PDB file of C-alpha atoms and ligand atoms in Angstrom:
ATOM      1  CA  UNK A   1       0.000   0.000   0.000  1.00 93.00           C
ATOM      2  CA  UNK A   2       1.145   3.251  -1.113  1.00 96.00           C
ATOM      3  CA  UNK A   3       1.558   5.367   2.226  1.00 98.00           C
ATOM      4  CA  UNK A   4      -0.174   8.727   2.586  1.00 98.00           C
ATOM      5  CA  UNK A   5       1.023  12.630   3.032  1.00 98.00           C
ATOM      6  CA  UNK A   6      -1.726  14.813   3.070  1.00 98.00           C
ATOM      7  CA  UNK A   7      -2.324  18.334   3.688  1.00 98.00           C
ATOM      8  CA  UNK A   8      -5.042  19.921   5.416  1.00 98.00           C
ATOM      9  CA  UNK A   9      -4.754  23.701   4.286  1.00 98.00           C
ATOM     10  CA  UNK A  10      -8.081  24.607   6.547  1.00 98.00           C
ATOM     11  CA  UNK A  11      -8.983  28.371   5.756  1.00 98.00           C
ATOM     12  CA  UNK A  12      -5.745  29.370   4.150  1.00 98.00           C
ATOM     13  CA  UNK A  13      -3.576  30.571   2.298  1.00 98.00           C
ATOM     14  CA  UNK A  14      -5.443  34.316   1.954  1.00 98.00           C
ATOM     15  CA  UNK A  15      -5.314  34.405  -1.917  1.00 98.00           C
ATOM     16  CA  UNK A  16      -4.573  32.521  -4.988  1.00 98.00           C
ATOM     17  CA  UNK A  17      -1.019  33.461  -5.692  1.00 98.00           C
ATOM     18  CA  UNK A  18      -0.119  32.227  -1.911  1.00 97.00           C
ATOM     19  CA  UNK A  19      -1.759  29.133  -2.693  1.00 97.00           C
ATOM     20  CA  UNK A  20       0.206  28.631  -5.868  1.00 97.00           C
ATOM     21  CA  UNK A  21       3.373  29.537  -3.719  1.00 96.00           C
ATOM     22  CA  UNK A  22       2.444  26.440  -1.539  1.00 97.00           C
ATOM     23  CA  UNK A  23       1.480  24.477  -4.342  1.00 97.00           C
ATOM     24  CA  UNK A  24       4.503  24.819  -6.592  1.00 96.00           C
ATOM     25  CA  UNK A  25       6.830  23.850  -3.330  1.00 95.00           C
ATOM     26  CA  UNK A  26       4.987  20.465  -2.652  1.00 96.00           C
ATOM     27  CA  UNK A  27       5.509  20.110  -6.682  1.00 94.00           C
ATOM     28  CA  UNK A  28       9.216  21.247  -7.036  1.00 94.00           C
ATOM     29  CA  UNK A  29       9.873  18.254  -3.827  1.00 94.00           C
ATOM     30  CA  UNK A  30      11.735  15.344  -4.875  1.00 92.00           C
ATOM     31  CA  UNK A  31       8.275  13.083  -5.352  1.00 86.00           C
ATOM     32  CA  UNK A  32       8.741   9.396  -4.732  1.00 90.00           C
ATOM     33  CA  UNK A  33       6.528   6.268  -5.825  1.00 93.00           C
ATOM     34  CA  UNK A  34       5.550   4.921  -2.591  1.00 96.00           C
ATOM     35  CA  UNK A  35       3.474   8.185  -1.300  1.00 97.00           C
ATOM     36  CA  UNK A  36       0.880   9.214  -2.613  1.00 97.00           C
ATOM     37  CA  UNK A  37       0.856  13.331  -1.888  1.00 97.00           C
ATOM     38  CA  UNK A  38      -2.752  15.075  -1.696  1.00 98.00           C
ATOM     39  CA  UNK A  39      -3.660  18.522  -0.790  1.00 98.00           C
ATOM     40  CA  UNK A  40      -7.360  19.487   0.623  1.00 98.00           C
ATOM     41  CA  UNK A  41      -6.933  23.054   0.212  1.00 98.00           C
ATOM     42  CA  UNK A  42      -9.901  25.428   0.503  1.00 98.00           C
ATOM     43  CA  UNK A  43     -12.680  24.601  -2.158  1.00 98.00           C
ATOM     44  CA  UNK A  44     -12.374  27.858  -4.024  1.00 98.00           C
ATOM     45  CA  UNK A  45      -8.928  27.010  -4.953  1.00 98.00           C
ATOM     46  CA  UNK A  46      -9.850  23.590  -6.092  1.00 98.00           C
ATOM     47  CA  UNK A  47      -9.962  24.635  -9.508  1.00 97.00           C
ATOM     48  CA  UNK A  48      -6.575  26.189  -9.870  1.00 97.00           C
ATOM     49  CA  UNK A  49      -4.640  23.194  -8.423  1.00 97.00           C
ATOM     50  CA  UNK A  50      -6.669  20.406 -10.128  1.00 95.00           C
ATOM     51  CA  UNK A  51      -5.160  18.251 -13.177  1.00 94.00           C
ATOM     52  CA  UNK A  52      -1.756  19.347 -12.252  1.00 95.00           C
ATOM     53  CA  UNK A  53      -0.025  16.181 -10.693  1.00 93.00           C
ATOM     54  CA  UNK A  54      -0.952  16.404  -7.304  1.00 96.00           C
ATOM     55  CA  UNK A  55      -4.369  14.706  -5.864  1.00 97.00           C
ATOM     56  CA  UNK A  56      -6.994  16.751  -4.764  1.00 98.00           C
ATOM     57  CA  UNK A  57      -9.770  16.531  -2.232  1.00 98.00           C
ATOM     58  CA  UNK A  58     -12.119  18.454  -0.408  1.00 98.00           C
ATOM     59  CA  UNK A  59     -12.338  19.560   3.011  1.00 98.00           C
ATOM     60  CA  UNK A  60     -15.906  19.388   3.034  1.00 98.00           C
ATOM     61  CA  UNK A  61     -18.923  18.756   1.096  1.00 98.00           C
ATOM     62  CA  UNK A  62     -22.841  18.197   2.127  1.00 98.00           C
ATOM     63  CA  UNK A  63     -24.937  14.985   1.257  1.00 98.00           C
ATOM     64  CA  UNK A  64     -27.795  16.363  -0.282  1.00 98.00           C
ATOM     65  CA  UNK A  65     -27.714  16.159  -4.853  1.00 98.00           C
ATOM     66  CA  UNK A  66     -28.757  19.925  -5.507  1.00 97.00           C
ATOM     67  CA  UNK A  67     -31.036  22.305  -4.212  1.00 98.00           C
ATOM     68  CA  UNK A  68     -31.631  25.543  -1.559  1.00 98.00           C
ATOM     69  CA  UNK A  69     -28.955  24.456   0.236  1.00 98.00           C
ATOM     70  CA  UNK A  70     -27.207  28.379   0.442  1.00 98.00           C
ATOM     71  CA  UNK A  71     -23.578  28.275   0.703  1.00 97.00           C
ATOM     72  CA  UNK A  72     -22.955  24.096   0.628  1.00 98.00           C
ATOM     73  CA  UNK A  73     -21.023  22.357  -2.565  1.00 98.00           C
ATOM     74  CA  UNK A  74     -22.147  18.862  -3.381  1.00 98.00           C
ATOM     75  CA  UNK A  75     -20.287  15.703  -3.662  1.00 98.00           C
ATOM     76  CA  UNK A  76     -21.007  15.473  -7.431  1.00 98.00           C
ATOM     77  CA  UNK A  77     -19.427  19.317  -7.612  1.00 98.00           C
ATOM     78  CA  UNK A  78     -16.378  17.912  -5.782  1.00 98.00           C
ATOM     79  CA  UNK A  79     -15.978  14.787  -7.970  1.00 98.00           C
ATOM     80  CA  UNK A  80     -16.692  16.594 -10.917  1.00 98.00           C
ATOM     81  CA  UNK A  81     -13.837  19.132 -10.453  1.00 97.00           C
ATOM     82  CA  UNK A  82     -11.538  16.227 -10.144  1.00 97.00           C
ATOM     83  CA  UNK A  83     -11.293  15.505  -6.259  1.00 98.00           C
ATOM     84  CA  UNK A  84     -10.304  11.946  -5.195  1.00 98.00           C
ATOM     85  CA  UNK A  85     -10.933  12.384  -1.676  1.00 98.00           C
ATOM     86  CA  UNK A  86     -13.211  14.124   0.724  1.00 98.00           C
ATOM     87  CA  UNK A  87     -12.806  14.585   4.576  1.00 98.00           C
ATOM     88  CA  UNK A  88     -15.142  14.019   6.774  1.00 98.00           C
ATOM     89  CA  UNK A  89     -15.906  14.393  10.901  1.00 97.00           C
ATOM     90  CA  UNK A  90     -12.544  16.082  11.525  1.00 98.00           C
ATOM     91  CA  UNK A  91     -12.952  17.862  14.694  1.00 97.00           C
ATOM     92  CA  UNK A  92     -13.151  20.975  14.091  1.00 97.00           C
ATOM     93  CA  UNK A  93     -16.533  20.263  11.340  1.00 97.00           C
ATOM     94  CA  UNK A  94     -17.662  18.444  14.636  1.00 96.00           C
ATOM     95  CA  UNK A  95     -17.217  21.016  17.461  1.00 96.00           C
ATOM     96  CA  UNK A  96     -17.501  23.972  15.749  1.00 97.00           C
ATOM     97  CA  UNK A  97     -19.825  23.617  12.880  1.00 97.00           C
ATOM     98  CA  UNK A  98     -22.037  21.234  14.950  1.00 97.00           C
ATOM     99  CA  UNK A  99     -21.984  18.405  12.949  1.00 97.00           C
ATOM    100  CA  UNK A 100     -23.232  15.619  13.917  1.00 96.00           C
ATOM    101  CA  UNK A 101     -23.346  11.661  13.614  1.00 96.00           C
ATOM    102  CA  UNK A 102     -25.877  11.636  11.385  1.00 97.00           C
ATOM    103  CA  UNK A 103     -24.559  14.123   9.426  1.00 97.00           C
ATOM    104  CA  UNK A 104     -21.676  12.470   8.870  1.00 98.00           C
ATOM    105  CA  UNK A 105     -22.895   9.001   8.385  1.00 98.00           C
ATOM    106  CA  UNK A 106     -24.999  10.370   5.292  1.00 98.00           C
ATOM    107  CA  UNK A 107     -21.440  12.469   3.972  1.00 98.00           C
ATOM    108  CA  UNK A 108     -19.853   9.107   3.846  1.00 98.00           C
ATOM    109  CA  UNK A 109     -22.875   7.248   2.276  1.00 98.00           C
ATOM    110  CA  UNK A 110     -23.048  10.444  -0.053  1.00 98.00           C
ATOM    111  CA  UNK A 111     -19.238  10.573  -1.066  1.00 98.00           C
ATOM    112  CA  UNK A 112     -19.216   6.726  -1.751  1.00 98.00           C
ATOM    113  CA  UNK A 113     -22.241   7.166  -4.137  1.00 98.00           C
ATOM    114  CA  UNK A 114     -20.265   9.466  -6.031  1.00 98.00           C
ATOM    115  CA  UNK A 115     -16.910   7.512  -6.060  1.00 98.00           C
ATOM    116  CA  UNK A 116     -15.110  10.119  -4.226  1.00 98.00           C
ATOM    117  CA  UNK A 117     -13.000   8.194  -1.112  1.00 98.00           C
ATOM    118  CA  UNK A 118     -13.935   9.296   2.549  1.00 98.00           C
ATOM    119  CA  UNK A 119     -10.786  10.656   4.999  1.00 98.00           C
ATOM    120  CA  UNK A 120     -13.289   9.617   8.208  1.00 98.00           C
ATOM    121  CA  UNK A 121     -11.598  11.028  10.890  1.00 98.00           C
ATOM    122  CA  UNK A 122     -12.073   9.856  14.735  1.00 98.00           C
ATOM    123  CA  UNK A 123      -9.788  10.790  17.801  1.00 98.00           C
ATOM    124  CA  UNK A 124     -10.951  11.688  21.861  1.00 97.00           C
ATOM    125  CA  UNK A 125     -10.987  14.930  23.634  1.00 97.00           C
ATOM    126  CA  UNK A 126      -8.618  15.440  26.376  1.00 96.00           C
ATOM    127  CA  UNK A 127     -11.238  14.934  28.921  1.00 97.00           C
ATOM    128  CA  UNK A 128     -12.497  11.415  27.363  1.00 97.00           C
ATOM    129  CA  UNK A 129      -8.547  10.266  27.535  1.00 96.00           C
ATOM    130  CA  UNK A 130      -7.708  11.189  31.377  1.00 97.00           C
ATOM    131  CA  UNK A 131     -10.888   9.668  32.278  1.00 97.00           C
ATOM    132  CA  UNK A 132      -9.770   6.302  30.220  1.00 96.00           C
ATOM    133  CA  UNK A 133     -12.653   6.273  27.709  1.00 97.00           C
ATOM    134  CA  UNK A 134     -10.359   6.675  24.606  1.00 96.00           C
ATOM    135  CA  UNK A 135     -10.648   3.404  23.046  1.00 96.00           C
ATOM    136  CA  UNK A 136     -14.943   3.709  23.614  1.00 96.00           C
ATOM    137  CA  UNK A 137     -14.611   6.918  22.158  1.00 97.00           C
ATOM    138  CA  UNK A 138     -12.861   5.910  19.090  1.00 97.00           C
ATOM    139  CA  UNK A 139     -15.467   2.445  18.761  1.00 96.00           C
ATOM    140  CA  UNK A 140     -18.016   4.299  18.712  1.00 97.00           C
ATOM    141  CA  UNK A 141     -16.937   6.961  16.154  1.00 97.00           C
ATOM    142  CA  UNK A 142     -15.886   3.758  13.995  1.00 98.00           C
ATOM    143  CA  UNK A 143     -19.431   2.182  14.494  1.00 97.00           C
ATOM    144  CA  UNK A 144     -21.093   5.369  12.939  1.00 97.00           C
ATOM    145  CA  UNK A 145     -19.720   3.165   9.843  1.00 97.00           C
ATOM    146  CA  UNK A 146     -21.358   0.048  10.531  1.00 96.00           C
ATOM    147  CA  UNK A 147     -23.894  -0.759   7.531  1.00 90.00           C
ATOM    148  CA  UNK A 148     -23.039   1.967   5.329  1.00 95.00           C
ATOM    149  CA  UNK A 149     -22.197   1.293   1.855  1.00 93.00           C
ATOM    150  CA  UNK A 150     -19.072   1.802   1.242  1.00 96.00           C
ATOM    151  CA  UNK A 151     -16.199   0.576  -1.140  1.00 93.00           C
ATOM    152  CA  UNK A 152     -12.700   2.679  -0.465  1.00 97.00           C
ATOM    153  CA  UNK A 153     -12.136   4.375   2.923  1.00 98.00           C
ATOM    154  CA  UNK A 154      -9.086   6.039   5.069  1.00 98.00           C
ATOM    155  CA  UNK A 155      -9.419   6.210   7.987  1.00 98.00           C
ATOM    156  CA  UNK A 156      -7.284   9.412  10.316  1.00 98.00           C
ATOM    157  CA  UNK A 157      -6.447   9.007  13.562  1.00 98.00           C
ATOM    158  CA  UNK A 158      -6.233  12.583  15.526  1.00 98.00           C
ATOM    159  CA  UNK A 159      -6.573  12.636  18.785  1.00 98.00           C
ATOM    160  CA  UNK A 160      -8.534  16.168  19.451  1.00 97.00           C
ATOM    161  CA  UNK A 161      -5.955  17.212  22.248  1.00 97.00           C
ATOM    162  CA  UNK A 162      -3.184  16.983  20.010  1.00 97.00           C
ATOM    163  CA  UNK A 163      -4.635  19.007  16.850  1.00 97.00           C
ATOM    164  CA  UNK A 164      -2.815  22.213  16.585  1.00 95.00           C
ATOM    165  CA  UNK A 165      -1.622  22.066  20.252  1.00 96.00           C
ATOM    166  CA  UNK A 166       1.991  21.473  19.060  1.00 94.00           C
ATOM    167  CA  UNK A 167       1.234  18.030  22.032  1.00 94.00           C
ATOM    168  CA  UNK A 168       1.403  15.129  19.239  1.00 95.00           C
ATOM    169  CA  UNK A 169       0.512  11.367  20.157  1.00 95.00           C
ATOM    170  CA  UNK A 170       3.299   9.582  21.552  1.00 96.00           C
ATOM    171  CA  UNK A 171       4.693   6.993  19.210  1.00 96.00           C
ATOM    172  CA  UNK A 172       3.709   4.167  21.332  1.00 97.00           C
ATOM    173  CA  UNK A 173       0.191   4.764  22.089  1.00 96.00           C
ATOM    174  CA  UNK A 174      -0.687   6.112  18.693  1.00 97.00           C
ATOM    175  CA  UNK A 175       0.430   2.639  17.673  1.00 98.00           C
ATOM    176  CA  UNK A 176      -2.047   0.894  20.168  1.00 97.00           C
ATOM    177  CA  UNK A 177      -4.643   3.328  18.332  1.00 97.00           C
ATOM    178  CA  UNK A 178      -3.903   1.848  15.263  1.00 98.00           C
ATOM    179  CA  UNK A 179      -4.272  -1.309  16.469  1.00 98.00           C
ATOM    180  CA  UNK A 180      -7.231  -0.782  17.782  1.00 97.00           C
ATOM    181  CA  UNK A 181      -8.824   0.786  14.644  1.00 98.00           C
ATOM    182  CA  UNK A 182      -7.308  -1.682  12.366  1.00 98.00           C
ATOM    183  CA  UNK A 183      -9.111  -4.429  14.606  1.00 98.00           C
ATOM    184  CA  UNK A 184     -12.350  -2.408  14.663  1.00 97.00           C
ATOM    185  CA  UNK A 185     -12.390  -1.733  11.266  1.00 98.00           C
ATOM    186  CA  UNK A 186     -12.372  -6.090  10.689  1.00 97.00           C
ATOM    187  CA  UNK A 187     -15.134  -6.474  13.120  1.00 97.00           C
ATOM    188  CA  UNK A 188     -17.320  -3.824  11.171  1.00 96.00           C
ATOM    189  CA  UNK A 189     -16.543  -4.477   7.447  1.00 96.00           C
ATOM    190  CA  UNK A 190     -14.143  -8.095   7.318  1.00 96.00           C
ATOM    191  CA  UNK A 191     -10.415  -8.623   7.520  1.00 97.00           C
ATOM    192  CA  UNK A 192      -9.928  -7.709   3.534  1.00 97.00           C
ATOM    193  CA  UNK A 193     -11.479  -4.274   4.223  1.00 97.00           C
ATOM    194  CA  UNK A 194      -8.979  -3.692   7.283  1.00 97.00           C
ATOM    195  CA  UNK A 195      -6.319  -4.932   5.249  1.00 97.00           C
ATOM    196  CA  UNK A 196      -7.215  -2.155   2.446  1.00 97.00           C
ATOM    197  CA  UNK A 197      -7.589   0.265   4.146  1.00 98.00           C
ATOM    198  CA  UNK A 198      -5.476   3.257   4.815  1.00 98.00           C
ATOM    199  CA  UNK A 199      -5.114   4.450   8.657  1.00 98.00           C
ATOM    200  CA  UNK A 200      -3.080   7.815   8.950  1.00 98.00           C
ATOM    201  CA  UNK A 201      -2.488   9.700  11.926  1.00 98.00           C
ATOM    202  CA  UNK A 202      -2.791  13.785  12.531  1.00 98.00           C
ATOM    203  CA  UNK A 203      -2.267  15.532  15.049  1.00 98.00           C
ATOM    204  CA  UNK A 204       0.705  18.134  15.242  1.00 97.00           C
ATOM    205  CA  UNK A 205       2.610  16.527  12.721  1.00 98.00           C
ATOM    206  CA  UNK A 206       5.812  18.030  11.711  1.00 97.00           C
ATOM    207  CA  UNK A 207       9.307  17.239   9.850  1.00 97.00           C
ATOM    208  CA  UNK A 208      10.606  16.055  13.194  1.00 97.00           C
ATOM    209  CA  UNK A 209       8.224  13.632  14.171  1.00 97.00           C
ATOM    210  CA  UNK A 210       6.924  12.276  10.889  1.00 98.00           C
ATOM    211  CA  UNK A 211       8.632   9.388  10.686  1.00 97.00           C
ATOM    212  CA  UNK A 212       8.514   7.886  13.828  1.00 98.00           C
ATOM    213  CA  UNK A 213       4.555   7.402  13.172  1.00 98.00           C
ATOM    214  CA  UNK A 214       5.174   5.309   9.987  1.00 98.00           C
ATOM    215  CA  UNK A 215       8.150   3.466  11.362  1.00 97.00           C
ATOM    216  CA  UNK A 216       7.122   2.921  14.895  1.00 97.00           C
ATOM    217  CA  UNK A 217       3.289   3.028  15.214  1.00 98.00           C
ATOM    218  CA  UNK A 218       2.852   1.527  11.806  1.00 98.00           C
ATOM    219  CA  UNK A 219       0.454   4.254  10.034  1.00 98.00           C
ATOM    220  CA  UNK A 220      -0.191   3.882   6.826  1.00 98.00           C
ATOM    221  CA  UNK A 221       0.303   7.748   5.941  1.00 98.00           C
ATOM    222  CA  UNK A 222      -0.036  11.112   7.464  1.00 98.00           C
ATOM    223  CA  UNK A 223      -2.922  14.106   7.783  1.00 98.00           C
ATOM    224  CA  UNK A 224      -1.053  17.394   8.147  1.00 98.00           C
ATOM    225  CA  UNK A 225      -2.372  20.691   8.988  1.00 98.00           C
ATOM    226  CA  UNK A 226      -0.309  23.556  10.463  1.00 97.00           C
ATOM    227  CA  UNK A 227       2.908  21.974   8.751  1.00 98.00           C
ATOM    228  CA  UNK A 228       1.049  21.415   5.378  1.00 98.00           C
ATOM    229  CA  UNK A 229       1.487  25.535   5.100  1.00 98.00           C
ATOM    230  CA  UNK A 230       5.090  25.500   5.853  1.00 96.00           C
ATOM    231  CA  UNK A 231       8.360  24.108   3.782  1.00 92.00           C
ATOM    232  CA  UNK A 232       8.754  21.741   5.492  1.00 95.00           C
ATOM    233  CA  UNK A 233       5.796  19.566   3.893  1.00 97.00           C
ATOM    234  CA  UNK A 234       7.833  18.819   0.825  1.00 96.00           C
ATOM    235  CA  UNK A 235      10.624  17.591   3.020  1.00 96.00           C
ATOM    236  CA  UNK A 236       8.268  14.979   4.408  1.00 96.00           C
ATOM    237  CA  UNK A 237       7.898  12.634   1.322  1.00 96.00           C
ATOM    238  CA  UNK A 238      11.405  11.974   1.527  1.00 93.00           C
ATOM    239  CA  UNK A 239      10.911  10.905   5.373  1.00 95.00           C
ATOM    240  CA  UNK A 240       8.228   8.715   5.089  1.00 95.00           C
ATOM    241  CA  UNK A 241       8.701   6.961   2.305  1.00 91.00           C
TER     242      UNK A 241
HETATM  243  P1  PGA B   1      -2.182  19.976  12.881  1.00 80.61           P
HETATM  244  O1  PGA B   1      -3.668  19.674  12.286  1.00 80.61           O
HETATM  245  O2  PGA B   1      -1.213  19.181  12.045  1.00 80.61           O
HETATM  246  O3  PGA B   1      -2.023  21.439  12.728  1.00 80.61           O
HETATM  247  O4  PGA B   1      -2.194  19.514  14.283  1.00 80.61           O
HETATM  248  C1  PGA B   1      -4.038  18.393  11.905  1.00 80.61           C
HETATM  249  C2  PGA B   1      -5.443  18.391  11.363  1.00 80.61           C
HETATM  250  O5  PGA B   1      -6.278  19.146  11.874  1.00 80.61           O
HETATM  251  O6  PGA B   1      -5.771  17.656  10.429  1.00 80.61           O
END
């Protein structure tokens, strides 16, 4: 399996020519054959970095076809302008847009219909680790899976606490987590689906530590946010691969 570096621009860069700046970078990086390098920048940009040699997804897109749905892009709008992947239930969409499971159990049903490939991401609050309820946490994130349809799947790992706190996952527990997922992921689907598919870990992510969660914890890429905007993302494909 090809292993995973992908960037999670959130609401930036503030214009175009920035976010050809970035772009060019990741492209002028020594590129290598076993990782497969995606940007999610913001969607209005979508259209400037597609066809261009790097994959594309979304950051977001709603489950409903078309309609009065004021200020929401479709999956079919995001496959159509060339987007392989779409993220969905990162934590921020969660806590501060509200979402919730139902929501995102139909965003996954809706991006499968559409053949774009769901970035589902799970991962506990600080609270729900000190009081020892991170492995319930994650199940039951994983279980808002069980019965949907759905073909090709990542799965990211990011642990809220660590998301922009500069606090990653230790190596050694962030490999129990993908454990954990990897054996989840056979009990909902079957062992050939947690075979397939991809489990990355985010959270805090930089050059420095990059490695260490492909080597030692045994992820099967990388979702990078704060670092994703920085030089130092380029650098990374040479790390991992
Ligand atoms: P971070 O963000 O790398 O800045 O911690 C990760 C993410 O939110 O996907």
């Amino acid at each position: 399996m090809k292993k995973l570096l992908i960037g999670n621009w959130k609401m930036n860069p503030e214009n175009p020519k920035l976010a050809e700046d970035l772009f060019s970078a990741i492209k002028k990086a020594p590129g290598s054959t076993e990782v497969e390098v995606v940007i999610l920048p913001p969607a209005i940009y979508i259209p400037l970095l597609k066809n261009r040699g790097i994959t594309i997804g979304a950051q977001n897109a709603y489950f409903e076809k078309e309609g009065a749905f004021t200020g929401e892009i479709s999956m079919q709008m995001v496959k159509n302008m060339g987007c392989k992947y779409v993220l969905i239930g990162h934590s921020e969409r969660r806590n501060i847009f509200n979402e919730r499971d139902e929501d995102m159990q139909k965003k996954v049903t809706a991006a499968c219909h559409v053949g774009l490939i769901p970035i589902f991401c799970v991962g506990e609050t600080k609270r729900q680790k000190n009081s020892g309820n991170t492995g319930k946490t994650i199940k039951d994130q994983l279980n808002l899976l069980r019965e949907l349809e759905i073909k090709d799947l990542v799965i990211g790992y990011e642990p809220v606490w660590a998301i922009g706190s500069g606090d990653p996952c230790d190596a050694e527990n962030a490999f129990k987590m993908k454990l954990l997922i990897k054996k989840m992921i056979a009990e909902i689907f079957d062992r050939d689906m947690a075979e397939r598919t991809p489990i990355i870990y985010g959270g805090s992510v930089n050059l420095g530590n990059c490695q260490k969660y492909i080597q030692e914890s045994k992820f099967n890429g990388l979702l990078v946010g704060g670092a994703s905007l920085r030089k130092e993302f380029g650098k990374m494909i040479s790390e991992i691969e």
